[in-house]
């Protein structure tokens, strides 16, 4: 059974710090990975996608993928209170369009 | 790009009535749409996957006769909750995947609608 594991948190970081969110997955066939942000009472919003090993940067966000270790992470630099939300990690297998979601990590950025 | 809308955003209905929720991809053709349900403080639960012009595929434990899904075009899917009961009260979210000209690789990227909060009295 395909699983995506995330630490549920809450993860608390001070404003301006780096928030590090981690995710592991069980399906070695997974090819694509996504980070979504979900504010309370709202639907998920795509932040980043990553398909290749290594780092991918987009503004204050950096996604990291290590397929050998089956590990995906999201770094948020210069964390802001507005980053406080639940972050969902998701993976998709080769040729599959269904996403397997983790349960999410709740991030709190303390002013 | 990649905008998905849902209507209505909020609905309150009496027990026993049916409720239809629309999901539209506004600026791309959605080859596949997904319907999720989320209870408070819980994770997303995939209910069904629908491809344009074909029957939806339901996840285990989801009653297909209760949750009717129609995907009549590449930009519209509907979810009808039939004979709704209080236990059906939840946050229903659709997502869509498809092709966006000049955009990121979207073959397996899902974009979510804003969700519909259903309350059954």
mmCIF file of N, CA and C in Angstrom, chain A residues 31-32 34 36 38 41-46 49 51 88 92-93 96-99 101-103 106, chain B residues 32 34 36 38 43-44 46 49 51 59 91 93 97 105 107-115 117:
data_model
loop_
_atom_site.group_PDB
_atom_site.id
_atom_site.type_symbol
_atom_site.label_atom_id
_atom_site.label_comp_id
_atom_site.label_asym_id
_atom_site.label_seq_id
_atom_site.Cartn_x
_atom_site.Cartn_y
_atom_site.Cartn_z
ATOM 1 N N UNK A 31 7.060 9.095 -8.881
ATOM 2 C CA UNK A 31 7.897 9.910 -9.767
ATOM 3 C C UNK A 31 7.770 11.402 -9.510
ATOM 4 N N UNK A 32 6.605 11.806 -9.032
ATOM 5 C CA UNK A 32 6.320 13.235 -8.912
ATOM 6 C C UNK A 32 5.875 13.535 -7.499
ATOM 7 N N UNK A 34 4.626 16.736 -4.627
ATOM 8 C CA UNK A 34 3.999 18.047 -4.554
ATOM 9 C C UNK A 34 3.878 18.480 -3.099
ATOM 10 N N UNK A 36 1.537 21.085 -0.921
ATOM 11 C CA UNK A 36 0.370 21.944 -0.892
ATOM 12 C C UNK A 36 0.298 22.623 0.472
ATOM 13 N N UNK A 38 -2.430 24.387 3.115
ATOM 14 C CA UNK A 38 -3.864 24.471 3.389
ATOM 15 C C UNK A 38 -4.086 25.301 4.645
ATOM 16 N N UNK A 41 -9.887 25.812 7.118
ATOM 17 C CA UNK A 41 -11.160 26.096 6.476
ATOM 18 C C UNK A 41 -11.078 26.349 4.987
ATOM 19 N N UNK A 42 -9.895 26.235 4.425
ATOM 20 C CA UNK A 42 -9.704 26.481 2.989
ATOM 21 C C UNK A 42 -9.229 25.209 2.298
ATOM 22 N N UNK A 43 -9.237 25.233 0.970
ATOM 23 C CA UNK A 43 -8.773 24.074 0.213
ATOM 24 C C UNK A 43 -7.265 24.159 -0.007
ATOM 25 N N UNK A 44 -6.625 23.052 -0.358
ATOM 26 C CA UNK A 44 -5.169 23.059 -0.577
ATOM 27 C C UNK A 44 -4.761 23.924 -1.770
ATOM 28 N N UNK A 45 -3.606 24.534 -1.629
ATOM 29 C CA UNK A 45 -3.058 25.405 -2.665
ATOM 30 C C UNK A 45 -1.679 24.863 -3.024
ATOM 31 N N UNK A 46 -1.434 24.627 -4.299
ATOM 32 C CA UNK A 46 -0.152 24.087 -4.734
ATOM 33 C C UNK A 46 0.966 25.104 -4.509
ATOM 34 N N UNK A 49 6.131 21.714 -7.029
ATOM 35 C CA UNK A 49 6.217 20.354 -7.519
ATOM 36 C C UNK A 49 7.686 20.049 -7.765
ATOM 37 N N UNK A 51 10.289 16.802 -9.459
ATOM 38 C CA UNK A 51 10.299 15.525 -10.164
ATOM 39 C C UNK A 51 11.671 14.864 -10.173
ATOM 40 N N UNK A 88 0.775 19.908 3.158
ATOM 41 C CA UNK A 88 0.514 18.544 2.705
ATOM 42 C C UNK A 88 1.546 18.130 1.678
ATOM 43 N N UNK A 92 2.928 10.952 -6.636
ATOM 44 C CA UNK A 92 2.218 10.246 -7.702
ATOM 45 C C UNK A 92 3.183 9.281 -8.363
ATOM 46 N N UNK A 93 2.664 8.091 -8.685
ATOM 47 C CA UNK A 93 3.498 7.092 -9.324
ATOM 48 C C UNK A 93 3.631 7.333 -10.814
ATOM 49 N N UNK A 96 0.638 7.405 -13.187
ATOM 50 C CA UNK A 96 -0.567 7.498 -12.355
ATOM 51 C C UNK A 96 -0.937 8.952 -12.170
ATOM 52 N N UNK A 97 -2.199 9.227 -12.176
ATOM 53 C CA UNK A 97 -2.624 10.598 -11.931
ATOM 54 C C UNK A 97 -3.236 10.779 -10.554
ATOM 55 N N UNK A 98 -3.262 9.714 -9.791
ATOM 56 C CA UNK A 98 -3.781 9.844 -8.435
ATOM 57 C C UNK A 98 -2.658 10.225 -7.488
ATOM 58 N N UNK A 99 -2.956 11.132 -6.602
ATOM 59 C CA UNK A 99 -1.993 11.550 -5.604
ATOM 60 C C UNK A 99 -2.237 10.806 -4.305
ATOM 61 N N UNK A 101 -1.661 11.433 -0.497
ATOM 62 C CA UNK A 101 -1.370 12.550 0.400
ATOM 63 C C UNK A 101 -0.895 12.057 1.754
ATOM 64 N N UNK A 102 0.014 12.830 2.338
ATOM 65 C CA UNK A 102 0.316 12.651 3.744
ATOM 66 C C UNK A 102 -0.782 13.326 4.557
ATOM 67 N N UNK A 103 -0.719 13.149 5.850
ATOM 68 C CA UNK A 103 -1.758 13.727 6.716
ATOM 69 C C UNK A 103 -1.514 15.197 7.017
ATOM 70 N N UNK A 106 1.295 20.672 10.581
ATOM 71 C CA UNK A 106 0.819 21.994 10.949
ATOM 72 C C UNK A 106 2.001 22.865 11.359
ATOM 73 N N UNK B 32 -9.060 14.887 -16.115
ATOM 74 C CA UNK B 32 -9.489 14.114 -14.958
ATOM 75 C C UNK B 32 -9.850 15.061 -13.828
ATOM 76 N N UNK B 34 -11.169 15.085 -9.631
ATOM 77 C CA UNK B 34 -11.185 14.294 -8.406
ATOM 78 C C UNK B 34 -12.098 14.959 -7.385
ATOM 79 N N UNK B 36 -12.853 15.072 -3.277
ATOM 80 C CA UNK B 36 -12.355 14.748 -1.954
ATOM 81 C C UNK B 36 -13.366 15.198 -0.907
ATOM 82 N N UNK B 38 -13.302 16.236 3.348
ATOM 83 C CA UNK B 38 -12.424 16.485 4.492
ATOM 84 C C UNK B 38 -13.252 16.854 5.706
ATOM 85 N N UNK B 43 -7.438 14.586 7.483
ATOM 86 C CA UNK B 43 -6.781 14.725 6.181
ATOM 87 C C UNK B 43 -7.785 14.562 5.047
ATOM 88 N N UNK B 44 -7.343 14.925 3.871
ATOM 89 C CA UNK B 44 -8.171 14.760 2.676
ATOM 90 C C UNK B 44 -8.461 13.289 2.430
ATOM 91 N N UNK B 46 -9.889 10.921 -0.616
ATOM 92 C CA UNK B 46 -10.338 10.827 -1.996
ATOM 93 C C UNK B 46 -11.612 10.007 -2.059
ATOM 94 N N UNK B 49 -12.703 9.415 -8.670
ATOM 95 C CA UNK B 49 -11.964 9.991 -9.791
ATOM 96 C C UNK B 49 -12.849 9.915 -11.021
ATOM 97 N N UNK B 51 -13.182 10.745 -15.237
ATOM 98 C CA UNK B 51 -12.633 11.144 -16.524
ATOM 99 C C UNK B 51 -13.774 11.585 -17.422
ATOM 100 N N UNK B 59 -13.684 5.253 -4.636
ATOM 101 C CA UNK B 59 -12.799 4.620 -3.670
ATOM 102 C C UNK B 59 -13.611 3.662 -2.786
ATOM 103 N N UNK B 91 -16.594 19.099 4.292
ATOM 104 C CA UNK B 91 -16.000 20.024 3.330
ATOM 105 C C UNK B 91 -15.670 19.199 2.091
ATOM 106 N N UNK B 93 -14.209 18.977 -1.665
ATOM 107 C CA UNK B 93 -13.248 19.703 -2.495
ATOM 108 C C UNK B 93 -13.017 18.935 -3.780
ATOM 109 N N UNK B 97 -6.887 17.910 -13.102
ATOM 110 C CA UNK B 97 -5.581 17.858 -13.749
ATOM 111 C C UNK B 97 -5.789 17.984 -15.238
ATOM 112 N N UNK B 105 4.570 21.210 -15.820
ATOM 113 C CA UNK B 105 4.144 19.896 -16.241
ATOM 114 C C UNK B 105 2.865 19.544 -15.485
ATOM 115 N N UNK B 107 0.680 16.888 -16.311
ATOM 116 C CA UNK B 107 0.103 15.568 -16.526
ATOM 117 C C UNK B 107 -0.310 14.938 -15.212
ATOM 118 N N UNK B 108 0.377 15.267 -14.139
ATOM 119 C CA UNK B 108 0.019 14.672 -12.865
ATOM 120 C C UNK B 108 -0.098 15.728 -11.771
ATOM 121 N N UNK B 109 -0.394 16.946 -12.139
ATOM 122 C CA UNK B 109 -0.552 18.009 -11.159
ATOM 123 C C UNK B 109 -2.022 18.268 -10.938
ATOM 124 N N UNK B 110 -2.429 18.257 -9.698
ATOM 125 C CA UNK B 110 -3.815 18.536 -9.371
ATOM 126 C C UNK B 110 -3.948 19.949 -8.813
ATOM 127 N N UNK B 111 -4.933 20.640 -9.331
ATOM 128 C CA UNK B 111 -5.246 21.983 -8.846
ATOM 129 C C UNK B 111 -6.610 21.920 -8.175
ATOM 130 N N UNK B 112 -6.679 22.471 -6.976
ATOM 131 C CA UNK B 112 -7.882 22.333 -6.178
ATOM 132 C C UNK B 112 -8.835 23.513 -6.341
ATOM 133 N N UNK B 113 -10.113 23.196 -6.281
ATOM 134 C CA UNK B 113 -11.127 24.229 -6.176
ATOM 135 C C UNK B 113 -11.172 24.740 -4.747
ATOM 136 N N UNK B 114 -11.952 25.796 -4.496
ATOM 137 C CA UNK B 114 -11.998 26.401 -3.157
ATOM 138 C C UNK B 114 -12.803 25.607 -2.144
ATOM 139 N N UNK B 115 -13.522 24.591 -2.589
ATOM 140 C CA UNK B 115 -14.263 23.756 -1.660
ATOM 141 C C UNK B 115 -15.703 24.208 -1.441
ATOM 142 N N UNK B 117 -18.649 23.821 1.569
ATOM 143 C CA UNK B 117 -18.953 23.358 2.925
ATOM 144 C C UNK B 117 -20.428 23.001 2.997
#
